[in-house]
Coordinates of C-alpha atoms in Angstrom, one line a residue:
A294 CA 41.5 48.7 158.0
K295 CA 43.9 50.5 155.6
Q296 CA 46.2 51.3 159.0
D297 CA 46.3 47.7 160.1
N298 CA 46.5 45.7 157.0
I299 CA 42.7 44.2 157.5
D300 CA 41.0 42.5 154.7
M301 CA 37.4 44.3 154.4
D302 CA 36.4 40.9 151.7
T303 CA 37.3 38.7 154.4
P304 CA 34.4 37.1 156.2
W305 CA 34.9 37.4 159.7
K306 CA 35.2 33.8 160.9
D307 CA 38.6 33.6 158.7
L308 CA 39.9 36.5 160.3
P309 CA 42.4 35.9 163.1
E310 CA 42.6 35.7 166.6
D311 CA 44.5 39.3 166.8
V312 CA 42.4 41.0 164.2
R313 CA 39.0 40.2 166.0
E314 CA 40.6 41.9 169.0
T315 CA 41.4 45.0 167.3
I316 CA 38.3 45.5 166.3
F317 CA 36.6 44.5 169.2
R318 CA 39.0 46.3 171.5
G319 CA 40.2 49.4 168.7
G320 CA 43.2 51.1 168.3
E321 CA 44.8 54.2 167.8
G322 CA 42.4 56.5 166.1
F323 CA 39.6 54.0 166.0
Y324 CA 37.3 52.9 168.0
G325 CA 36.3 49.6 168.5
V326 CA 33.1 47.3 168.9
D327 CA 33.3 47.8 172.6
D328 CA 33.8 51.7 172.5
F329 CA 30.7 52.0 170.7
F330 CA 28.5 50.3 172.7
N331 CA 30.4 51.8 175.9
E332 CA 29.4 55.3 174.5
L333 CA 25.7 53.5 174.1
E334 CA 25.6 52.7 177.5
G335 CA 25.0 56.8 178.2
K336 CA 21.4 56.7 176.5
R337 CA 20.4 53.7 177.8
Y338 CA 17.2 56.2 178.6
K339 CA 16.3 56.1 175.2
L340 CA 14.1 52.7 174.5
H341 CA 15.4 52.1 171.1
V342 CA 19.2 52.4 172.3
R343 CA 18.3 49.5 175.0
V344 CA 16.1 47.1 172.3
F345 CA 19.3 47.7 170.5
L346 CA 21.8 47.3 172.9
S347 CA 20.1 44.2 173.7
R348 CA 19.6 42.4 170.4
Y349 CA 23.9 43.2 169.4
R350 CA 24.3 41.8 173.2
K351 CA 24.2 39.0 175.1
A352 CA 25.6 38.2 178.6
S353 CA 28.7 35.9 178.8
A354 CA 30.7 34.5 181.8
C355 CA 33.2 36.7 183.7
P356 CA 36.6 35.3 182.3
D357 CA 38.2 36.0 186.1
C358 CA 34.9 33.7 188.2
G359 CA 33.6 31.3 185.5
G360 CA 30.5 32.7 186.4
K361 CA 30.5 31.8 190.0
R362 CA 30.4 36.2 191.4
L363 CA 33.3 35.5 193.7
S364 CA 36.8 35.7 194.4
P365 CA 39.6 33.5 194.4
E366 CA 39.7 34.0 197.9
A367 CA 36.2 32.8 198.7
L368 CA 36.5 30.0 196.2
A369 CA 39.3 28.8 198.2
Y370 CA 37.6 27.0 200.9
R371 CA 35.4 23.9 200.2
I372 CA 32.7 21.3 201.8
S373 CA 33.4 17.5 200.8
G374 CA 35.0 19.2 197.3
R375 CA 33.1 21.4 196.4
D376 CA 33.3 25.4 197.1
I377 CA 30.3 28.2 198.0
A378 CA 29.4 28.6 194.1
E379 CA 29.2 24.7 193.3
L380 CA 26.2 24.0 196.4
T381 CA 24.4 27.2 195.3
N382 CA 24.3 25.6 191.8
M383 CA 23.2 22.6 192.9
N384 CA 19.3 21.7 192.8
I385 CA 18.0 21.5 195.9
G386 CA 16.7 18.3 196.1
K387 CA 20.2 16.9 195.3
L388 CA 21.7 19.8 197.7
E389 CA 19.3 18.3 200.7
G390 CA 21.0 14.9 200.2
F391 CA 24.8 16.7 199.8
F392 CA 24.4 18.0 203.2
H393 CA 21.8 14.6 205.1
D394 CA 24.7 12.8 203.8
I395 CA 28.1 15.0 204.5
D396 CA 31.4 13.6 205.5
L397 CA 33.1 15.9 208.5
P398 CA 35.6 15.3 210.8
L399 CA 34.3 14.8 214.5
M400 CA 35.4 17.9 215.8
A401 CA 34.2 19.9 212.7
R402 CA 30.5 18.3 212.9
D403 CA 30.1 19.4 217.1
T404 CA 31.3 22.7 215.8
V405 CA 29.0 23.6 213.2
A406 CA 25.9 20.7 214.2
E407 CA 22.9 23.6 214.4
V408 CA 24.3 25.5 211.3
L409 CA 24.1 21.9 209.6
K410 CA 20.9 21.6 211.3
Q411 CA 19.1 25.3 210.2
I412 CA 20.3 24.0 206.7
E413 CA 18.7 21.2 206.5
I414 CA 15.6 22.2 208.2
K415 CA 15.2 24.8 205.8
L416 CA 16.1 22.5 202.5
R417 CA 13.4 19.6 203.2
F418 CA 11.0 22.1 204.0
L419 CA 12.0 24.0 200.6
N420 CA 11.4 20.0 199.1
R421 CA 8.0 19.6 200.8
V422 CA 6.7 22.8 198.9
G423 CA 7.8 21.6 195.2
L424 CA 10.5 23.7 195.0
D425 CA 13.3 20.2 194.4
Y426 CA 13.9 21.7 191.0
L427 CA 15.3 25.2 192.3
S428 CA 18.7 26.0 192.9
L429 CA 19.6 28.4 195.8
D430 CA 21.3 30.7 193.2
R431 CA 18.4 31.2 191.0
E432 CA 18.1 35.1 191.1
G433 CA 14.6 36.3 192.7
K434 CA 13.0 37.9 189.7
T435 CA 13.2 34.7 187.9
L436 CA 10.3 33.1 190.1
S437 CA 7.0 32.9 189.7
G438 CA 4.0 34.6 191.5
G439 CA 3.8 30.4 193.1
E440 CA 7.5 30.0 193.5
Y441 CA 7.8 33.3 194.9
Q442 CA 4.8 32.4 197.7
R443 CA 5.7 28.8 197.9
V444 CA 9.5 29.9 199.4
N445 CA 7.3 32.2 201.8
L446 CA 5.9 29.2 203.1
S447 CA 8.6 26.8 203.7
N448 CA 10.5 29.9 205.7
Q449 CA 7.2 30.1 208.0
L450 CA 7.1 26.4 208.6
A451 CA 10.7 26.7 209.0
S452 CA 10.8 28.9 211.6
G453 CA 8.3 26.8 214.0
L454 CA 6.3 30.3 214.7
V455 CA 2.9 29.1 216.2
G456 CA -0.3 32.1 216.6
T457 CA 0.5 33.6 213.5
L458 CA -2.5 34.6 211.0
C459 CA -1.0 32.9 208.0
V460 CA -3.1 34.4 204.8
L461 CA -1.6 32.3 201.1
D462 CA -3.5 33.7 198.1
E463 CA -3.5 31.1 194.8
P464 CA -0.4 28.9 196.5
T465 CA -1.5 26.2 193.9
V466 CA -0.5 29.0 190.8
G467 CA 1.5 26.9 188.3
L468 CA 1.2 23.9 190.4
H469 CA 0.7 20.3 188.2
M470 CA -2.0 18.2 190.2
R471 CA 0.4 16.0 191.8
D472 CA 2.0 18.9 194.2
T473 CA -1.1 20.7 194.8
D474 CA -1.7 17.4 197.7
R475 CA 1.7 18.6 199.0
I476 CA 0.9 22.1 199.8
T477 CA -3.0 21.4 201.4
G478 CA -0.7 18.5 203.1
I479 CA 1.4 21.6 204.7
M480 CA -1.0 24.1 205.5
G481 CA -2.8 21.7 207.0
E482 CA 0.1 20.8 209.0
L483 CA 0.8 24.5 209.3
A484 CA -2.9 24.8 211.4
S485 CA -2.2 22.0 213.5
V486 CA 0.5 23.6 215.5
G487 CA -1.6 26.4 216.3
N488 CA -1.5 28.9 213.3
T489 CA -4.7 30.4 211.1
V490 CA -4.5 29.6 207.2
V491 CA -6.5 32.0 205.5
V492 CA -6.4 31.0 201.5
V493 CA -8.2 32.8 198.7
E494 CA -8.3 30.0 196.4
H495 CA -10.0 28.6 193.0
D496 CA -8.8 24.9 193.1
L497 CA -11.0 22.4 194.0
D498 CA -8.8 20.1 196.0
V499 CA -7.9 23.0 198.2
I500 CA -11.2 23.9 198.6
G501 CA -12.6 20.3 199.6
S502 CA -9.2 19.5 202.5
S503 CA -10.1 23.3 204.0
D504 CA -12.3 23.5 207.5
W505 CA -14.3 26.3 207.2
V506 CA -15.6 28.5 203.3
V507 CA -16.1 31.4 202.9
E508 CA -17.7 32.1 199.3
L509 CA -18.0 35.3 197.7
G510 CA -20.3 36.5 194.6
P511 CA -22.4 36.1 193.0
G512 CA -21.0 37.1 190.0
G513 CA -17.4 38.9 189.2
G514 CA -17.5 42.9 189.5
H515 CA -20.5 45.1 190.5
L516 CA -22.0 41.5 190.6
G517 CA -20.0 40.1 193.3
G518 CA -18.8 41.7 196.9
N519 CA -21.6 39.2 198.6
V520 CA -21.2 36.7 201.3
I521 CA -22.9 34.0 199.6
F522 CA -21.4 31.1 201.8
S523 CA -20.1 30.9 205.2
G524 CA -19.5 27.5 207.6
K525 CA -18.2 24.2 207.7
M526 CA -17.4 21.6 204.5
K527 CA -20.0 19.8 205.2
E528 CA -22.6 22.2 205.6
F529 CA -20.8 23.9 202.8
L530 CA -21.2 20.3 200.1
A531 CA -25.0 20.4 201.4
S532 CA -25.3 24.3 199.6
D533 CA -26.7 25.0 196.4
T534 CA -23.5 27.5 195.2
V535 CA -21.8 27.6 192.2
T536 CA -18.5 26.0 194.0
A537 CA -20.5 24.0 196.3
R538 CA -21.9 22.2 193.0
S539 CA -18.8 21.6 191.4
L540 CA -17.1 20.1 194.6
V541 CA -20.2 17.4 194.9
D542 CA -20.2 16.6 191.2
P543 CA -17.0 17.5 189.2
Q544 CA -17.5 18.5 185.8
P545 CA -14.7 19.7 183.0
A546 CA -15.1 23.0 181.1
S547 CA -16.3 20.5 178.1
V548 CA -19.0 19.5 179.9
L549 CA -19.8 22.5 181.4
T550 CA -19.8 23.6 177.8
G551 CA -22.5 21.2 176.7
K552 CA -20.3 19.6 174.3
T553 CA -17.0 16.7 174.5
R554 CA -13.8 18.3 173.2
K555 CA -12.1 16.7 170.8
P556 CA -9.1 17.7 168.9
R557 CA -9.3 21.3 167.1
M558 CA -8.5 21.5 163.7
S559 CA -9.1 24.7 161.9
P560 CA -11.5 24.3 159.1
G561 CA -8.5 26.2 156.8
S562 CA -6.1 24.2 157.7
K563 CA -5.7 22.1 154.6
N564 CA -3.0 18.9 155.8
P565 CA -4.0 18.6 159.8
S566 CA -0.1 17.2 159.8
N567 CA 1.6 20.1 158.9
K568 CA 3.8 21.2 162.2
I569 CA 6.0 22.7 163.7
T570 CA 9.2 20.5 165.0
L571 CA 11.6 22.3 167.7
T572 CA 14.7 19.6 167.7
G573 CA 17.4 19.4 170.4
A574 CA 16.5 21.9 173.0
T575 CA 19.0 22.0 176.4
G576 CA 18.3 24.7 177.2
H577 CA 18.2 24.8 181.1
N578 CA 17.3 21.2 182.4
L579 CA 15.8 20.0 179.1
K580 CA 17.8 17.1 177.4
C581 CA 18.2 17.6 174.3
I582 CA 14.0 17.2 173.3
K583 CA 12.2 17.4 170.2
A584 CA 8.8 19.2 170.0
E585 CA 6.2 18.9 167.8
V586 CA 3.5 21.4 167.6
P587 CA 0.4 20.6 165.1
L588 CA -0.8 23.6 162.7
G589 CA -4.1 24.4 162.7
A590 CA -4.9 23.2 166.0
L591 CA -5.0 23.2 169.8
S592 CA -2.2 21.8 171.8
V593 CA -0.9 21.4 175.4
V594 CA 2.2 21.2 176.7
T595 CA 1.8 19.6 180.6
G596 CA 3.7 18.2 183.3
V597 CA 4.7 18.8 186.7
S598 CA 5.9 22.3 188.2
G599 CA 9.7 22.4 186.5
S600 CA 9.6 19.7 184.0
G601 CA 10.7 22.6 182.1
K602 CA 7.4 23.2 180.2
S603 CA 8.0 27.6 180.1
T604 CA 12.0 26.9 179.2
L605 CA 11.0 25.4 176.1
I606 CA 8.3 27.6 175.1
V607 CA 8.5 30.6 176.3
D608 CA 12.3 30.7 176.5
T609 CA 12.8 28.3 173.3
L610 CA 10.2 28.0 170.6
F611 CA 8.8 31.7 171.4
P612 CA 11.9 34.1 170.3
A613 CA 13.2 31.4 167.6
L614 CA 10.0 31.4 166.1
K615 CA 10.6 35.4 166.3
K616 CA 13.9 35.6 164.8
E617 CA 12.6 32.8 161.6
L618 CA 9.6 35.4 160.9
R619 CA 12.1 38.2 160.9
I620 CA 9.8 39.9 164.3
A621 CA 12.1 42.2 166.6
T622 CA 12.8 40.5 169.3
P623 CA 15.6 41.6 172.3
E624 CA 15.3 37.9 173.7
E625 CA 17.5 35.3 172.7
P626 CA 16.1 31.7 172.3
L627 CA 17.7 29.2 174.8
P628 CA 19.6 26.8 172.5
F629 CA 18.4 24.2 169.9
K630 CA 20.0 22.8 167.3
A631 CA 16.7 22.8 164.4
L632 CA 13.4 24.7 163.8
T633 CA 11.2 23.2 160.6
G634 CA 8.0 23.9 159.3
Y635 CA 7.1 27.2 160.2
E636 CA 7.1 28.4 157.2
T637 CA 3.3 29.3 156.5
L638 CA 2.8 31.0 159.8
K639 CA 2.6 35.1 159.4
N640 CA 2.8 35.8 163.4
V641 CA 3.2 34.3 166.5
K642 CA 2.5 35.8 169.8
L643 CA 2.7 35.1 173.6
I644 CA -0.8 36.2 174.9
D645 CA 0.1 36.3 178.9
Q646 CA -1.3 37.5 182.2
S647 CA 1.0 40.8 182.4
P648 CA -0.8 44.0 182.7
I649 CA -2.5 46.1 179.6
G650 CA -1.6 48.8 180.6
K651 CA 1.1 51.3 183.2
S652 CA -1.2 53.7 184.0
P653 CA -4.4 54.2 185.7
R654 CA -5.0 56.0 182.2
S655 CA -5.2 52.6 180.8
N656 CA -8.2 50.8 180.4
P657 CA -10.5 48.3 178.5
V658 CA -12.3 50.4 176.4
T659 CA -8.7 52.8 175.4
Y660 CA -7.1 49.1 175.0
L661 CA -9.3 47.6 172.4
K662 CA -10.1 51.1 170.9
V663 CA -13.7 51.1 171.4
F664 CA -13.3 54.9 173.2
D665 CA -12.7 56.2 169.8
A666 CA -15.9 55.3 168.5
I667 CA -17.9 56.8 171.4
R668 CA -15.9 59.6 171.7
K669 CA -17.0 60.2 168.1
L670 CA -20.5 60.0 168.8
F671 CA -20.8 62.5 171.3
A672 CA -18.6 64.5 168.6
E673 CA -21.3 64.2 166.6
E674 CA -24.0 65.3 169.4
Y675 CA -25.8 69.2 168.5
A676 CA -24.0 70.6 171.4
S677 CA -20.7 69.4 170.4
K678 CA -21.2 70.5 166.5
A679 CA -22.5 74.3 167.5
H680 CA -19.6 74.6 170.2
G681 CA -17.3 72.9 167.7
Y682 CA -16.2 70.4 169.7
T683 CA -14.1 67.5 168.3
T684 CA -13.3 63.4 169.0
G685 CA -10.3 64.7 170.7
F686 CA -12.2 67.2 173.0
F687 CA -13.5 64.2 175.0
S688 CA -10.6 62.5 175.3
F689 CA -8.7 63.1 179.1
N690 CA -5.3 62.3 177.5
V691 CA -5.1 65.7 175.8
P692 CA -5.9 69.2 176.7
G693 CA -9.8 70.1 175.7
G694 CA -12.2 69.1 177.4
R695 CA -10.4 67.4 180.7
C696 CA -10.2 69.1 183.3
E697 CA -6.9 71.0 183.7
T698 CA -6.7 71.2 187.3
C699 CA -5.9 67.1 187.6
K700 CA -5.2 66.9 184.0
G701 CA -7.4 64.1 183.2
E702 CA -6.2 61.7 186.3
G703 CA -9.6 62.6 188.1
Y704 CA -7.2 62.4 191.1
Q705 CA -4.5 64.2 192.9
K706 CA -1.5 63.2 194.2
M707 CA -0.2 64.6 197.4
E708 CA 3.5 63.9 198.1
M709 CA 3.9 62.8 201.8
Y710 CA 7.7 62.9 201.8
F711 CA 8.8 59.8 204.6
F712 CA 5.3 58.2 203.8
E713 CA 3.2 57.0 201.2
D714 CA 1.7 59.2 198.8
L715 CA -1.3 60.5 199.5
Y716 CA -4.3 60.0 196.2
I717 CA -7.6 62.4 196.5
T718 CA -9.8 63.0 194.7
C719 CA -9.8 66.1 192.3
E720 CA -11.8 68.3 194.3
D721 CA -12.7 70.5 190.6
C722 CA -14.0 67.6 188.3
G723 CA -15.3 65.5 191.4
G724 CA -13.3 62.5 190.2
T725 CA -15.0 62.8 186.6
R726 CA -11.9 63.5 185.1
Y727 CA -13.4 65.8 182.8
G728 CA -14.6 70.0 182.9
H729 CA -18.2 71.2 182.9
K730 CA -18.2 71.9 179.0
A731 CA -17.5 68.8 178.2
L732 CA -19.9 66.9 180.8
S733 CA -22.7 69.4 179.5
V734 CA -22.5 67.1 176.3
L735 CA -24.7 64.1 176.5
H736 CA -25.7 61.2 174.2
K737 CA -29.0 59.2 174.7
G738 CA -28.9 61.0 178.3
K739 CA -25.4 60.2 179.3
R740 CA -22.6 62.7 180.0
I741 CA -19.0 61.3 179.2
D742 CA -18.1 60.3 182.4
E743 CA -20.9 58.6 183.1
V744 CA -20.8 56.3 180.2
L745 CA -17.2 55.3 181.7
A746 CA -18.8 54.4 185.2
M747 CA -20.9 51.7 182.9
T748 CA -20.3 48.0 182.9
V749 CA -19.7 46.3 179.3
D750 CA -22.9 44.6 180.0
E751 CA -24.9 48.2 180.5
A752 CA -23.0 49.4 177.5
L753 CA -24.0 46.9 175.4
S754 CA -28.0 47.7 176.2
H755 CA -26.9 51.6 175.6
F756 CA -25.0 50.9 172.1
G757 CA -26.6 48.6 171.3
Q758 CA -27.4 49.9 167.3
V759 CA -23.6 50.7 166.9
S760 CA -21.6 48.1 165.5
Q761 CA -18.4 48.9 166.3
I762 CA -19.3 49.3 169.5
R763 CA -21.4 46.6 169.8
K764 CA -18.1 44.2 168.2
K765 CA -16.1 44.5 170.9
L766 CA -18.0 44.7 173.8
G767 CA -19.5 42.1 172.8
L768 CA -16.0 40.1 172.8
M769 CA -16.0 41.2 176.4
G770 CA -19.2 39.5 177.8
D771 CA -17.8 36.4 175.6
V772 CA -14.8 35.8 177.4
G773 CA -16.7 37.0 181.2
L774 CA -15.6 39.6 181.6
G775 CA -19.0 41.8 181.1
Y776 CA -19.1 43.2 184.6
L777 CA -15.8 45.1 183.8
R778 CA -16.4 48.8 184.1
L779 CA -15.0 50.5 181.0
G780 CA -13.1 53.4 182.8
Q781 CA -11.6 50.8 184.7
P782 CA -8.0 51.6 184.9
A783 CA -5.8 48.6 183.7
T784 CA -3.7 48.9 186.8
T785 CA -6.4 47.0 188.6
L786 CA -7.1 44.2 186.6
S787 CA -6.3 41.0 187.4
G788 CA -4.0 38.8 185.3
G789 CA -6.6 36.7 183.8
E790 CA -8.7 39.9 183.0
A791 CA -5.5 41.1 181.9
Q792 CA -5.0 37.8 179.5
R793 CA -8.5 37.6 178.1
L794 CA -8.6 41.3 177.0
K795 CA -6.0 40.6 174.8
L796 CA -7.4 38.0 173.6
C797 CA -10.7 39.6 172.5
A798 CA -8.1 42.7 170.8
E799 CA -7.3 39.7 168.5
L800 CA -10.6 38.3 167.8
G801 CA -11.5 41.9 167.6
S802 CA -8.9 42.2 164.7
G803 CA -10.5 40.6 162.2
K804 CA -6.8 40.3 161.0
Q805 CA -5.2 37.5 162.5
T806 CA -4.6 33.9 160.6
D807 CA -1.9 31.6 160.3
T808 CA -1.0 32.6 164.1
L809 CA 1.0 30.7 166.4
Y810 CA -1.1 31.8 169.6
L811 CA 1.0 30.9 172.8
L812 CA -1.1 31.1 176.1
D813 CA 1.3 30.4 179.5
E814 CA -1.4 28.9 181.8
P815 CA -4.6 30.6 181.0
T816 CA -6.8 29.5 184.1
V817 CA -4.8 31.2 186.6
G818 CA -7.1 32.9 188.6
L819 CA -10.5 31.7 187.0
H820 CA -13.5 29.6 188.6
S821 CA -13.8 26.4 186.9
T822 CA -17.3 28.1 185.4
D823 CA -14.9 30.7 183.6
I824 CA -12.8 28.2 182.6
S825 CA -15.6 26.8 180.3
V826 CA -16.3 30.8 178.4
L827 CA -12.2 30.8 178.1
M828 CA -12.4 27.5 176.3
K829 CA -15.2 28.7 173.5
V830 CA -13.0 32.1 173.1
I831 CA -9.8 29.5 172.7
D832 CA -12.0 27.3 170.3
R833 CA -12.7 30.8 168.6
L834 CA -9.4 31.3 167.3
V835 CA -8.7 28.3 166.0
D836 CA -11.8 28.3 163.9
A837 CA -10.4 31.6 162.5
G838 CA -7.0 29.6 160.8
N839 CA -4.8 29.7 163.6
T840 CA -2.8 27.8 165.9
V841 CA -2.8 27.5 169.8
L842 CA -0.5 26.2 171.9
I843 CA -1.2 26.3 175.3
I844 CA 1.2 25.6 178.9
E845 CA -1.2 24.6 181.8
H846 CA -2.0 22.5 185.3
N847 CA -5.5 22.4 184.8
P848 CA -6.8 19.3 183.5
D849 CA -10.4 21.1 181.8

């Protein structure tokens, strides 16, 4: 600073542009800000470095191309005055109209007639599956699972193939009721031209539009796996399955719970008029909107697909609140003008359907910290005390009682090089994860591996007298997860199961009050009977003095 005569007491905003440039770019004998961050780039493998980089840097448009990605030579070519970057930035609905009304010289139109035809066909089908709000330059990784599936569905329609088996896994995920009719119509069209369409679905409208129904059950997990019904729709409606009853006499979650739902206010909410107010939100397609969220209540944000729900709540409100509450976050909120009314909040959490763990070592009881109490019970057995086995001895994550051949995995990986790796059950432990010493200790007649193989309902009966275990496993039963096995790998859980486990963790902590919980479509993948169970749990969060905000399409 002395060398370049930079006044250290002058605020950054008041520094001349050339001085700012010197600080950023560096000079003779000293590093600039850019040099510092470039050096950190070589250490991105460290988590804290990645968090630091994301916190103090943000992406900005390339000064040369203005964010269009292409060279001046490529951008020089235009159709009706628009370059390729402008066209791919238009939403699909407008783009279809652009190509439909395009004005080309007769000779040029004849030359590109087939290309124009293919473009119009593909855009038309993307519109029909309800993706008119997307632009062609939207990154694939930002698409939801439902959007990605509908892109594939439109591609299948545009290809004109027949005699094809199309398998769709919950294609209505993330769709408003208005858009569901489009999808059912398109699936019917696919079938009518000679294709076979098989759909895995909970949505009653989709089920009701099908020709043949196969219902599995009667419950989830180990209680499932049986074909309850298989036949034509007319026969299905006359049957007495849970889904058939829901189709014949649809009942919202409020009826299934035996009570009429009313606006929820927590008993501890002194003033129900208190609310968080976000104004001037302009991210993506938001039109400088204002949103209010009552504190101590259950609120819902709904709207058709692509209307900006996730943009408003997940991409704007959530990171903005984290910054105001001084909670570390690498995400920058999308543009907004002001945020008020949050002062009484202590925390904000997004309860989504992301996995609870990326490793098979993670499971429901490790996530809810119940396994510590279970291992303690085994360590207190006479056989453990006689041999000096501690609580840690019964962990499959550290040396001790685990099987050292497979390192507590229960399986061994066989590398196949040019093929997909094979995973085979460990020959020494037989998949139990433990050595013979740990397996020789019994608690109420059960080995540690047998306990991990129990379902939650079975474990509640086995550990019914242990309050610490009973409380947390009881919560799993309350959210409809009684069928899960205690040691079920986290990688095998569905998004809905992971989300309900996160809710259990919040309720089980007993410490969370004055917290705003954001739930993004919590009913995805749930049967109508499961939704009623979920609503009871959400009500408990509100009753405990919290605020719950849900992004949802489901009318229940």
